[in-house]
CSV table of C-alpha atoms in Angstrom, one decimal:
chain,number,residue,atom,x,y,z
A,1,MET,CA,-2.8,-3.4,12.4
A,2,ALA,CA,-5.0,-2.5,9.5
A,3,VAL,CA,-3.8,0.2,7.1
A,4,LYS,CA,-5.7,3.5,6.5
A,5,LYS,CA,-7.6,4.1,3.3
A,6,GLU,CA,-5.3,7.0,2.5
A,7,GLU,CA,-2.3,4.6,2.2
A,8,LEU,CA,-4.3,2.3,-0.1
A,9,ILE,CA,-5.4,5.2,-2.3
A,10,ARG,CA,-1.8,6.5,-2.5
A,11,GLU,CA,0.0,3.3,-3.1
A,12,TYR,CA,-2.5,1.6,-5.4
A,13,SER,CA,-2.9,4.7,-7.5
A,14,LYS,CA,0.9,4.8,-7.8
A,15,ALA,CA,0.9,1.1,-8.9
A,16,ILE,CA,-1.7,2.0,-11.6
A,17,ARG,CA,0.4,4.8,-12.9
A,18,GLU,CA,3.4,2.6,-13.0
A,19,GLY,CA,1.5,-0.3,-14.7
A,20,ASN,CA,2.0,-2.7,-11.8
A,21,ALA,CA,-1.6,-2.9,-10.5
A,22,ALA,CA,-3.9,-6.0,-10.5
A,23,VAL,CA,-7.4,-6.8,-9.3
A,24,PHE,CA,-8.7,-10.0,-7.7
A,25,GLY,CA,-12.4,-10.1,-7.6
A,26,GLY,CA,-14.4,-12.5,-5.5
A,27,ALA,CA,-18.1,-13.2,-5.1
A,28,GLY,CA,-18.7,-10.0,-3.2
A,29,LEU,CA,-17.8,-8.0,-6.4
A,30,SER,CA,-20.7,-9.6,-8.3
A,31,ARG,CA,-23.3,-9.7,-5.5
A,32,PRO,CA,-24.5,-6.1,-6.0
A,33,SER,CA,-25.5,-7.0,-9.6
A,34,GLY,CA,-27.7,-9.7,-8.3
A,35,PHE,CA,-25.5,-12.8,-8.5
A,36,VAL,CA,-25.4,-15.3,-5.6
A,37,ASP,CA,-22.5,-16.1,-3.4
A,38,TRP,CA,-21.1,-19.6,-2.7
A,39,LYS,CA,-23.8,-20.4,-0.2
A,40,GLY,CA,-26.6,-19.0,-2.5
A,41,LEU,CA,-25.4,-21.2,-5.3
A,42,LEU,CA,-25.3,-24.4,-3.2
A,43,ARG,CA,-28.4,-23.7,-1.1
A,44,PRO,CA,-30.9,-25.5,-3.4
A,45,LEU,CA,-28.5,-28.4,-4.0
A,46,ALA,CA,-27.9,-28.8,-0.3
A,47,GLU,CA,-31.7,-28.9,0.3
A,48,ASP,CA,-32.0,-31.6,-2.3
A,49,ILE,CA,-29.8,-33.9,-0.2
A,50,GLY,CA,-31.2,-32.9,3.2
A,51,LEU,CA,-28.5,-30.3,4.3
A,52,ASP,CA,-28.8,-26.7,5.4
A,53,VAL,CA,-25.9,-24.5,4.1
A,54,ASP,CA,-26.4,-22.1,7.0
A,55,LYS,CA,-25.3,-24.9,9.3
A,56,GLU,CA,-22.3,-25.9,7.1
A,57,THR,CA,-18.9,-24.3,7.1
A,58,ASP,CA,-17.3,-26.4,4.4
A,59,MET,CA,-19.0,-25.5,1.1
A,60,LEU,CA,-16.6,-27.7,-0.9
A,61,SER,CA,-17.8,-30.8,0.9
A,62,VAL,CA,-21.5,-29.8,0.4
A,63,ALA,CA,-20.9,-29.7,-3.4
A,64,GLN,CA,-19.0,-33.0,-3.2
A,65,TYR,CA,-21.8,-34.6,-1.1
A,66,TYR,CA,-24.3,-33.6,-3.8
A,67,LYS,CA,-22.2,-35.1,-6.6
A,68,ASN,CA,-21.5,-38.3,-4.6
A,69,GLN,CA,-25.2,-38.9,-4.0
A,70,ARG,CA,-26.3,-38.2,-7.5
A,71,ARG,CA,-23.3,-39.9,-9.2
A,72,THR,CA,-23.2,-37.0,-11.6
A,73,ARG,CA,-22.5,-33.3,-11.7
A,74,GLY,CA,-25.4,-32.5,-14.1
A,75,GLY,CA,-27.3,-30.8,-11.3
A,76,ILE,CA,-24.2,-28.7,-10.4
A,77,ASN,CA,-23.8,-27.7,-14.0
A,78,LYS,CA,-27.4,-26.6,-14.2
A,79,ALA,CA,-27.1,-24.7,-11.0
A,80,ILE,CA,-24.2,-22.7,-12.3
A,81,LEU,CA,-26.0,-22.0,-15.6
A,82,ASP,CA,-29.2,-20.9,-13.8
A,83,ALA,CA,-27.4,-18.7,-11.3
A,84,PHE,CA,-24.9,-17.0,-13.5
A,85,SER,CA,-26.6,-16.7,-16.9
A,86,MET,CA,-28.9,-13.9,-15.8
A,87,ASP,CA,-28.9,-10.7,-17.8
A,88,VAL,CA,-27.7,-8.2,-15.2
A,89,ARG,CA,-26.1,-4.8,-15.2
A,90,THR,CA,-22.6,-4.1,-14.2
A,91,ASN,CA,-22.4,-2.5,-10.8
A,92,GLU,CA,-20.6,0.7,-9.9
A,93,ASN,CA,-17.5,-1.1,-8.4
A,94,VAL,CA,-17.0,-3.2,-11.6
A,95,LYS,CA,-17.5,-0.1,-13.8
A,96,ILE,CA,-14.7,1.8,-11.9
A,97,LEU,CA,-12.3,-1.1,-11.9
A,98,SER,CA,-13.0,-1.7,-15.6
A,99,ARG,CA,-12.2,1.9,-16.5
A,100,LEU,CA,-8.9,1.9,-14.7
A,101,PRO,CA,-5.8,1.3,-17.0
A,102,ILE,CA,-5.2,-2.1,-15.3
A,103,VAL,CA,-4.1,-5.0,-17.5
A,104,THR,CA,-4.4,-7.9,-15.0
A,105,TYR,CA,-7.7,-9.1,-13.5
A,106,TRP,CA,-8.1,-12.4,-11.6
A,107,THR,CA,-11.4,-13.8,-10.4
A,108,THR,CA,-12.9,-17.0,-8.9
A,109,ASN,CA,-16.3,-16.0,-10.2
A,110,TYR,CA,-18.0,-17.8,-13.0
A,111,ASP,CA,-20.1,-14.8,-14.2
A,112,GLU,CA,-19.0,-12.5,-17.0
A,113,LEU,CA,-19.3,-9.2,-15.2
A,114,ILE,CA,-15.6,-8.2,-15.3
A,115,GLU,CA,-15.1,-8.8,-19.0
A,116,THR,CA,-18.5,-7.1,-19.7
A,117,GLY,CA,-17.4,-4.1,-17.7
A,118,ILE,CA,-14.1,-3.9,-19.6
A,119,ARG,CA,-15.9,-4.0,-22.9
A,120,GLU,CA,-18.4,-1.3,-21.8
A,121,ALA,CA,-15.3,0.8,-21.0
A,122,ASN,CA,-14.3,0.5,-24.6
A,123,ARG,CA,-11.4,-1.9,-23.8
A,124,ASN,CA,-10.8,-5.3,-25.2
A,125,PRO,CA,-10.6,-8.2,-22.7
A,126,ASP,CA,-8.7,-11.4,-23.3
A,127,VAL,CA,-10.5,-14.0,-21.2
A,128,LYS,CA,-8.7,-17.1,-19.9
A,129,SER,CA,-10.9,-19.7,-18.3
A,130,GLU,CA,-9.2,-22.9,-19.5
A,131,SER,CA,-5.5,-23.9,-19.4
A,132,ASP,CA,-5.2,-24.2,-23.2
A,133,GLN,CA,-6.2,-20.5,-23.5
A,134,LEU,CA,-3.1,-19.3,-21.5
A,135,SER,CA,-0.7,-19.9,-24.4
A,136,SER,CA,-2.6,-17.7,-26.9
A,137,MET,CA,-2.8,-13.9,-27.0
A,138,LYS,CA,-5.9,-12.1,-28.3
A,139,ARG,CA,-5.1,-9.4,-30.8
A,140,ASP,CA,-5.3,-5.8,-29.6
A,141,ARG,CA,-6.1,-6.8,-26.0
A,142,ASP,CA,-6.2,-4.2,-23.3
A,143,ALA,CA,-6.7,-6.5,-20.3
A,144,ILE,CA,-6.4,-10.1,-19.4
A,145,VAL,CA,-9.1,-11.7,-17.3
A,146,TYR,CA,-8.0,-14.9,-15.6
A,147,LYS,CA,-11.1,-17.0,-14.5
A,148,MET,CA,-9.2,-19.5,-12.4
A,149,HIS,CA,-12.3,-21.5,-11.4
A,150,GLY,CA,-13.9,-21.6,-14.9
A,151,ASP,CA,-16.7,-19.8,-16.7
A,152,VAL,CA,-20.5,-20.0,-16.8
A,153,ASN,CA,-20.3,-21.0,-20.5
A,154,ARG,CA,-18.4,-24.2,-19.6
A,155,PRO,CA,-20.0,-25.3,-16.3
A,156,ALA,CA,-18.8,-28.9,-16.7
A,157,ASN,CA,-15.2,-27.6,-16.2
A,158,ALA,CA,-16.0,-25.3,-13.3
A,159,VAL,CA,-14.1,-25.8,-10.1
A,160,LEU,CA,-16.7,-26.3,-7.3
A,161,THR,CA,-16.5,-29.7,-5.5
A,162,LYS,CA,-13.8,-30.9,-3.1
A,163,GLU,CA,-12.6,-33.3,-5.8
A,164,ASP,CA,-12.2,-30.4,-8.3
A,165,TYR,CA,-9.9,-28.6,-5.8
A,166,GLU,CA,-7.9,-31.8,-5.1
A,167,LEU,CA,-7.3,-32.3,-8.9
A,168,TYR,CA,-6.6,-28.6,-9.5
A,169,GLU,CA,-2.8,-29.0,-9.6
A,170,TYR,CA,-3.2,-31.6,-12.4
A,171,ARG,CA,-6.0,-30.0,-14.4
A,172,ARG,CA,-5.1,-26.3,-14.1
A,173,PRO,CA,-1.5,-26.1,-13.0
A,174,LEU,CA,-0.7,-23.2,-15.3
A,175,PHE,CA,-3.2,-21.0,-13.5
A,176,ARG,CA,-1.4,-21.4,-10.3
A,177,THR,CA,1.9,-20.7,-12.0
A,178,ALA,CA,0.6,-17.5,-13.6
A,179,LEU,CA,-1.0,-16.3,-10.4
A,180,LYS,CA,2.1,-16.9,-8.4
A,181,GLY,CA,4.1,-14.8,-10.9
A,182,ASP,CA,1.5,-11.9,-10.7
A,183,LEU,CA,1.4,-12.0,-6.9
A,184,VAL,CA,5.2,-11.6,-6.9
A,185,SER,CA,5.4,-8.8,-9.5
A,186,LYS,CA,2.2,-6.8,-9.1
A,187,VAL,CA,0.2,-4.9,-6.4
A,188,PHE,CA,-3.1,-6.7,-6.0
A,189,LEU,CA,-6.4,-5.2,-4.7
A,190,PHE,CA,-8.6,-8.0,-3.4
A,191,ILE,CA,-12.3,-7.0,-3.5
A,192,GLY,CA,-15.3,-9.0,-2.5
A,193,PHE,CA,-13.0,-11.9,-1.5
A,194,SER,CA,-13.3,-13.8,1.8
A,195,PHE,CA,-9.9,-15.6,1.6
A,196,GLU,CA,-11.5,-19.0,2.2
A,197,ASP,CA,-10.4,-20.4,-1.1
A,198,PRO,CA,-7.9,-23.4,-0.8
A,199,ASN,CA,-6.2,-22.6,-4.1
A,200,LEU,CA,-5.3,-19.0,-3.0
A,201,ASP,CA,-4.2,-20.3,0.4
A,202,TYR,CA,-1.9,-22.8,-1.2
A,203,ILE,CA,-0.3,-20.2,-3.6
A,204,LEU,CA,0.1,-17.6,-0.9
A,205,GLY,CA,1.8,-20.2,1.3
A,206,GLN,CA,4.2,-21.1,-1.4
A,207,ILE,CA,5.2,-17.5,-2.0
A,208,HIS,CA,5.6,-16.9,1.7
A,209,SER,CA,7.8,-20.0,2.0
A,210,LEU,CA,10.0,-18.8,-0.8
A,211,LEU,CA,10.2,-15.0,0.0
A,212,GLY,CA,9.6,-14.9,3.7
A,213,GLU,CA,9.3,-11.3,4.9
A,214,ASN,CA,10.1,-10.1,1.4
A,215,VAL,CA,6.6,-10.8,0.1
A,216,PRO,CA,5.2,-7.8,-1.9
A,217,THR,CA,2.4,-5.6,-0.5
A,218,HIS,CA,-1.2,-6.2,-1.5
A,219,TYR,CA,-4.5,-4.8,-0.2
A,220,CYS,CA,-8.0,-6.1,0.6
A,221,PHE,CA,-11.3,-4.7,2.0
A,222,PHE,CA,-13.1,-6.1,5.0
A,223,LYS,CA,-16.3,-4.8,6.5
A,224,LYS,CA,-15.6,-4.1,10.1
A,225,ILE,CA,-17.4,-6.3,12.6
A,226,GLN,CA,-19.6,-3.9,14.6
A,227,GLU,CA,-21.3,-4.5,17.9
A,228,THR,CA,-24.6,-2.9,16.7
A,229,ASP,CA,-24.9,-5.8,14.2
A,230,TYR,CA,-25.2,-8.4,17.0
A,231,SER,CA,-27.8,-9.0,19.6
A,232,ASP,CA,-25.6,-11.4,21.5
A,233,PRO,CA,-22.4,-9.7,22.9
A,234,ILE,CA,-20.7,-13.1,23.2
A,235,GLU,CA,-21.2,-13.8,19.5
A,236,TYR,CA,-20.0,-10.3,18.7
A,237,GLY,CA,-16.8,-10.8,20.7
A,238,TYR,CA,-16.2,-14.1,19.0
A,239,CYS,CA,-16.6,-12.7,15.5
A,240,LYS,CA,-14.5,-9.6,16.3
A,241,ALA,CA,-11.7,-11.8,17.6
A,242,ARG,CA,-11.9,-14.0,14.6
A,243,GLN,CA,-11.7,-11.1,12.2
A,244,ASP,CA,-8.7,-9.6,14.0
A,245,LEU,CA,-6.9,-13.0,13.8
A,246,GLN,CA,-7.7,-13.2,10.1
A,247,GLU,CA,-6.4,-9.7,9.5
A,248,GLU,CA,-3.2,-10.5,11.3
A,249,ASN,CA,-2.8,-13.8,9.4
A,250,LEU,CA,-3.2,-12.0,6.0
A,251,ARG,CA,-0.4,-9.7,6.9
A,252,ASN,CA,2.0,-12.7,7.0
A,253,TYR,CA,1.3,-13.0,3.3
A,254,GLY,CA,1.8,-9.3,2.5
A,255,ILE,CA,-2.0,-8.6,2.3
A,256,GLN,CA,-2.9,-5.4,4.2
A,257,THR,CA,-6.5,-4.9,5.3
A,258,VAL,CA,-8.5,-1.8,4.9
A,259,PHE,CA,-11.6,-1.9,7.1
A,260,VAL,CA,-14.8,-0.1,6.1
A,261,ASP,CA,-17.9,0.5,8.1
A,262,SER,CA,-20.2,-0.1,5.1
A,263,TYR,CA,-19.7,-1.5,1.7
A,264,ASP,CA,-20.6,1.9,0.2
A,265,GLU,CA,-17.3,3.2,1.4
A,266,ILE,CA,-15.6,0.8,-1.0
A,267,THR,CA,-17.2,2.5,-4.0
A,268,ASN,CA,-16.1,5.9,-2.7
A,269,ILE,CA,-12.5,4.7,-2.2
A,270,LEU,CA,-12.4,3.2,-5.7
A,271,ARG,CA,-13.6,6.6,-7.1
A,272,GLU,CA,-10.8,8.3,-5.3
A,273,ILE,CA,-8.3,5.8,-6.6
A,274,GLU,CA,-9.5,6.5,-10.1
A,275,ARG,CA,-9.2,10.2,-9.6
A,276,VAL,CA,-5.8,10.1,-8.0
A,277,SER,CA,-4.4,7.6,-10.5
A,278,LYS,CA,-5.0,10.3,-13.2
A,279,LEU,CA,-3.1,13.1,-11.5
A,280,ASN,CA,0.0,12.5,-13.5
A,281,LYS,CA,-2.0,13.0,-16.7
A,282,ILE,CA,-2.2,16.7,-17.5
A,283,PHE,CA,-4.1,18.5,-20.1
A,284,VAL,CA,-2.7,21.8,-21.2
A,285,SER,CA,-5.4,24.1,-22.5
A,286,GLY,CA,-4.7,27.3,-24.4
A,287,SER,CA,-4.6,29.0,-27.7
A,288,ALA,CA,-3.3,32.4,-28.7
A,289,GLN,CA,-3.6,34.6,-31.8
A,290,GLU,CA,-2.3,37.6,-30.0
A,291,PHE,CA,-0.1,38.1,-26.9
A,292,PRO,CA,-1.1,40.7,-24.3
A,293,ALA,CA,1.7,42.7,-22.8
A,294,PRO,CA,4.1,41.9,-21.3
A,295,TRP,CA,3.8,38.6,-23.2
A,296,THR,CA,5.2,38.1,-26.7
A,297,LYS,CA,5.0,35.2,-29.1
A,298,ASP,CA,8.5,34.1,-28.1
A,299,SER,CA,7.9,34.4,-24.3
A,300,ALA,CA,4.6,32.6,-24.5
A,301,GLU,CA,6.2,29.7,-26.4
A,302,ARG,CA,9.0,29.5,-23.9
A,303,LEU,CA,6.5,29.3,-21.1
A,304,ALA,CA,4.6,26.5,-22.8
A,305,SER,CA,7.7,24.7,-23.7
A,306,GLN,CA,9.5,25.0,-20.3
A,307,LEU,CA,6.3,24.0,-18.4
A,308,ALA,CA,5.7,20.9,-20.5
A,309,GLY,CA,9.3,19.9,-20.2
A,310,ALA,CA,9.3,20.4,-16.4
A,311,LEU,CA,6.1,18.3,-16.0
A,312,VAL,CA,7.5,15.5,-18.1
A,313,HIS,CA,10.7,15.6,-15.9
A,314,GLU,CA,8.4,14.9,-13.0
A,315,GLU,CA,7.0,11.8,-14.6
A,316,CYS,CA,3.8,13.4,-15.9
A,317,ARG,CA,2.1,12.6,-19.2
A,318,ILE,CA,1.1,15.7,-21.2
A,319,THR,CA,-2.0,15.8,-23.3
A,320,SER,CA,-2.1,18.5,-26.0
A,321,GLY,CA,-4.9,19.5,-28.3
A,322,PHE,CA,-2.6,21.5,-30.6
A,323,GLY,CA,-3.9,24.8,-29.5
A,324,LEU,CA,-3.1,27.6,-31.9
A,325,GLY,CA,0.1,29.4,-31.0
A,326,ILE,CA,0.7,27.2,-27.9
A,327,GLY,CA,0.3,23.5,-28.9
A,328,SER,CA,3.6,23.2,-30.9
A,329,ALA,CA,5.6,24.7,-28.0
A,330,VAL,CA,4.0,22.3,-25.5
A,331,ILE,CA,4.9,19.3,-27.8
A,332,ASN,CA,8.5,20.6,-28.4
A,333,GLY,CA,9.1,21.1,-24.7
A,334,ALA,CA,7.8,17.7,-23.8
A,335,LEU,CA,9.8,16.0,-26.6
A,336,ASP,CA,13.1,17.7,-25.5
A,337,VAL,CA,12.9,16.1,-22.1
A,338,ILE,CA,11.6,12.8,-23.4
A,339,TYR,CA,14.5,12.4,-25.8
A,340,SER,CA,17.1,13.4,-23.2
A,341,GLU,CA,15.8,11.7,-20.1
A,342,LYS,CA,13.0,9.2,-20.8
A,343,TYR,CA,14.6,6.6,-23.1
A,344,ARG,CA,12.4,8.1,-25.9
A,345,HIS,CA,9.3,6.6,-24.3
A,346,ILE,CA,7.1,9.1,-26.1
A,347,ASP,CA,3.7,7.5,-25.5
A,348,GLU,CA,4.3,7.3,-21.8
A,349,HIS,CA,4.8,11.1,-21.5
A,350,LEU,CA,3.0,12.7,-24.4
A,351,CYS,CA,-0.5,12.3,-25.9
A,352,LEU,CA,-1.4,14.3,-29.0
A,353,ARG,CA,-5.2,15.0,-29.4
A,354,PRO,CA,-5.6,17.4,-32.4
A,355,PHE,CA,-9.3,18.4,-32.8
A,356,PRO,CA,-11.3,17.0,-35.8
A,357,GLN,CA,-11.2,19.4,-38.7
A,358,ASN,CA,-13.2,20.1,-41.9
A,359,ILE,CA,-16.6,19.5,-40.4
A,360,THR,CA,-18.7,21.9,-42.4
A,361,ASP,CA,-21.9,21.5,-40.4
A,362,SER,CA,-21.4,23.9,-37.5
A,363,THR,CA,-23.9,22.2,-35.2
A,364,MET,CA,-22.2,18.8,-35.8
A,365,ARG,CA,-18.8,20.4,-35.3
A,366,ILE,CA,-19.8,21.9,-32.0
A,367,GLU,CA,-21.2,18.6,-30.7
A,368,ARG,CA,-18.3,16.6,-32.0
A,369,TRP,CA,-15.8,18.9,-30.3
A,370,ARG,CA,-17.7,18.8,-27.1
A,371,GLN,CA,-17.6,15.0,-27.1
A,372,TYR,CA,-13.9,15.1,-27.9
A,373,ARG,CA,-13.3,17.4,-25.0
A,374,GLU,CA,-15.3,15.1,-22.7
A,375,SER,CA,-13.1,12.2,-23.7
A,376,ILE,CA,-9.9,14.2,-23.1
A,377,MET,CA,-11.0,15.2,-19.6
A,378,ASP,CA,-12.1,11.7,-18.8
A,379,GLU,CA,-8.5,10.5,-19.5
A,380,THR,CA,-6.7,13.2,-17.5
A,381,GLY,CA,-6.8,14.5,-14.0
A,382,ILE,CA,-5.2,18.0,-14.0
A,383,SER,CA,-6.0,20.9,-16.4
A,384,ILE,CA,-3.7,23.8,-16.9
A,385,TYR,CA,-5.0,27.0,-18.6
A,386,MET,CA,-2.9,29.6,-20.3
A,387,PHE,CA,-3.8,32.5,-22.7
A,388,GLY,CA,-6.9,31.4,-24.5
A,389,ASN,CA,-7.9,34.0,-27.1
A,390,LYS,CA,-8.9,33.9,-30.8
A,391,LYS,CA,-10.1,36.2,-33.6
A,392,ASP,CA,-13.8,36.6,-33.9
A,393,ASP,CA,-14.9,35.5,-37.4
A,394,ALA,CA,-17.6,38.2,-37.6
A,395,THR,CA,-15.9,41.3,-36.2
A,396,GLY,CA,-12.2,40.4,-36.6
A,397,SER,CA,-11.6,41.5,-33.0
A,398,MET,CA,-9.8,39.4,-30.4
A,399,VAL,CA,-12.1,37.5,-28.0
A,400,ILE,CA,-11.9,34.9,-25.3
A,401,ALA,CA,-11.5,31.4,-26.7
A,402,ASN,CA,-14.8,29.8,-25.7
A,403,GLY,CA,-13.3,26.3,-26.3
A,404,CYS,CA,-11.0,26.9,-23.3
A,405,ILE,CA,-14.0,27.9,-21.2
A,406,GLN,CA,-15.9,24.8,-22.2
A,407,GLU,CA,-12.8,22.7,-21.3
A,408,TYR,CA,-12.8,24.4,-17.9
A,409,GLU,CA,-16.5,23.6,-17.3
A,410,ILE,CA,-16.0,19.9,-18.3
A,411,ALA,CA,-12.9,19.7,-16.1
A,412,LYS,CA,-14.9,20.9,-13.1
A,413,ALA,CA,-17.5,18.2,-13.8
A,414,HIS,CA,-14.8,15.6,-13.9
A,415,ASN,CA,-13.3,16.8,-10.6
A,416,HIS,CA,-10.0,17.9,-12.1
A,417,ILE,CA,-7.3,19.7,-10.4
A,418,ILE,CA,-7.5,23.1,-12.1
A,419,ILE,CA,-4.5,25.5,-12.5
A,420,PRO,CA,-5.3,28.7,-14.3
A,421,ILE,CA,-2.3,30.9,-15.1
A,422,GLY,CA,-4.3,34.1,-14.9
A,423,SER,CA,-1.4,36.4,-15.7
A,424,THR,CA,-1.5,35.2,-19.4
A,425,GLY,CA,-4.9,36.8,-20.0
A,426,GLY,CA,-7.7,35.6,-22.2
A,427,ALA,CA,-9.7,32.6,-21.1
A,428,ALA,CA,-7.0,31.7,-18.5
A,429,LYS,CA,-7.7,35.1,-16.8
A,430,ALA,CA,-11.5,34.5,-16.9
A,431,ILE,CA,-11.0,31.1,-15.4
A,432,TYR,CA,-8.6,32.5,-12.9
A,433,ASP,CA,-11.2,35.1,-11.8
A,434,ASP,CA,-13.9,32.4,-11.4
A,435,VAL,CA,-11.6,30.1,-9.4
A,436,LYS,CA,-10.4,32.9,-7.1
A,437,SER,CA,-14.0,34.0,-6.3
A,438,ASN,CA,-14.7,30.3,-5.3
A,439,ILE,CA,-11.3,29.6,-3.8
A,440,GLY,CA,-12.8,27.4,-1.1
A,441,ASN,CA,-13.4,24.8,-3.8
A,442,TYR,CA,-9.7,24.9,-4.7
A,443,PRO,CA,-7.8,24.5,-1.4
A,444,TYR,CA,-4.6,23.4,-3.3
A,445,LEU,CA,-4.5,27.0,-4.8
A,446,VAL,CA,-5.0,29.0,-1.7
A,447,ASP,CA,-1.3,29.7,-1.1
A,448,CYS,CA,-0.5,30.6,-4.7
A,449,ILE,CA,-3.6,32.0,-6.2
A,450,ASP,CA,-2.3,35.6,-6.1
A,451,GLN,CA,1.0,34.6,-7.8
A,452,LEU,CA,-0.9,32.8,-10.6
A,453,GLY,CA,-2.7,36.1,-11.3
A,454,LYS,CA,0.2,38.4,-11.5
A,455,GLU,CA,3.5,36.5,-12.0
A,456,THR,CA,5.1,36.9,-15.4
A,457,ASP,CA,8.5,35.4,-14.8
A,458,ILE,CA,8.6,32.2,-16.7
A,459,ASN,CA,10.8,30.3,-14.3
A,460,ASN,CA,8.6,31.4,-11.3
A,461,ILE,CA,5.4,30.3,-13.1
A,462,VAL,CA,6.9,26.9,-14.0
A,463,SER,CA,8.0,26.4,-10.4
A,464,ILE,CA,4.6,27.3,-9.0
A,465,VAL,CA,2.7,25.0,-11.3
A,466,VAL,CA,5.1,22.1,-10.8
A,467,ASN,CA,4.9,22.4,-7.1
A,468,ILE,CA,1.1,22.3,-7.2
A,469,VAL,CA,1.2,19.1,-9.3
A,470,LYS,CA,3.9,17.5,-7.1
A,471,ASN,CA,1.8,18.2,-4.0
A,472,GLN,CA,-1.2,16.5,-5.5
A,473,THR,CA,0.7,13.4,-6.6
A,474,LYS,CA,2.6,12.7,-3.4
């Protein structure tokens, strides 16, 4: 029985947060960018030797027949270069997967889409397409891209013919070893993959023989066979039965299938995975130069400190911009729990993002701070607002901190979970009023919105906010 997309989103997002997620990209991942699949690559070669790929089921043999007849693989090398050297744009699925904080990417594709996408996401990929590259580690790498069948830039070494697969164990044994290790220790998402590759079949079979029913859980996408796509009901019945059997067989290897009605659904699911995977990363927005009654400097700092500590206790990562009057308390509260409970893993639970200072050009400062806020919101998934006031430079009177309001607007654009503690006044109250007047857009706040507006007991506020966060990250 196939699994629901909700399970995939929940479990794979959890694997991302825990650093155990991996991606395996097949030809279907590259096709939306304009690259050919296996049949498309071999079609002109098959025609040259009098074959029709649409009538063939064994593409390895087609490539082998071509090489046998020509006594050289020069034509195969040229076909790979011609097909995968095009200048194309990364597609949306690649962009999302590249932005995710995933370290391990595997692919059977020759193209450079995955590594290009990772670079465009301002991450540094370490590409492994040959066995001798596996023993070296690129400095400052953010992700490893294993190209187990080779790379377009080295077409002579690409794995394509039947002979290439037969000799794989001798020419590329370390790739099989590395993949087996990752399949045992990580949660894979297979995307654009047909599961017709002999190498993967061999590796999955070995893992299953060693672990039996204890194989780890992985996930894959399949487009559901639909009757409306077939004019012949007999052909539909056959294809549907074959897909059901394949789905059942994959379960033997721990690979759970998520069926979609259209490929567009995959993009929406990946977007939701990206959103949910950030829900343990929380930005605390707020500043205070004065404290409206009944709040005092001491009670405001205790609220910020206790809230940050409680969220870290729940395995969240706090991001702080060092807001005046609030930032230090947030940091101290987070550190207290980190040092007492989290093996001093500071970077896993606390991210300090002080704003750039000493920018004399006001226009440049405003733009730089806006960009800075954009980057913070892009890295986090929940925003909490408290207090938010400052002294007006011209009049000396206390006003709402417009930086907090800007952070709120950016957070909405990034589809954040927004939690305004309206009882603290200032920008938080203004944000609270806007949220309450549009409460239909914030269903997770319906049951507690009134409490957020009037509660001043620190323990109660912390409990309310932590419960909202926990409900979102279940």
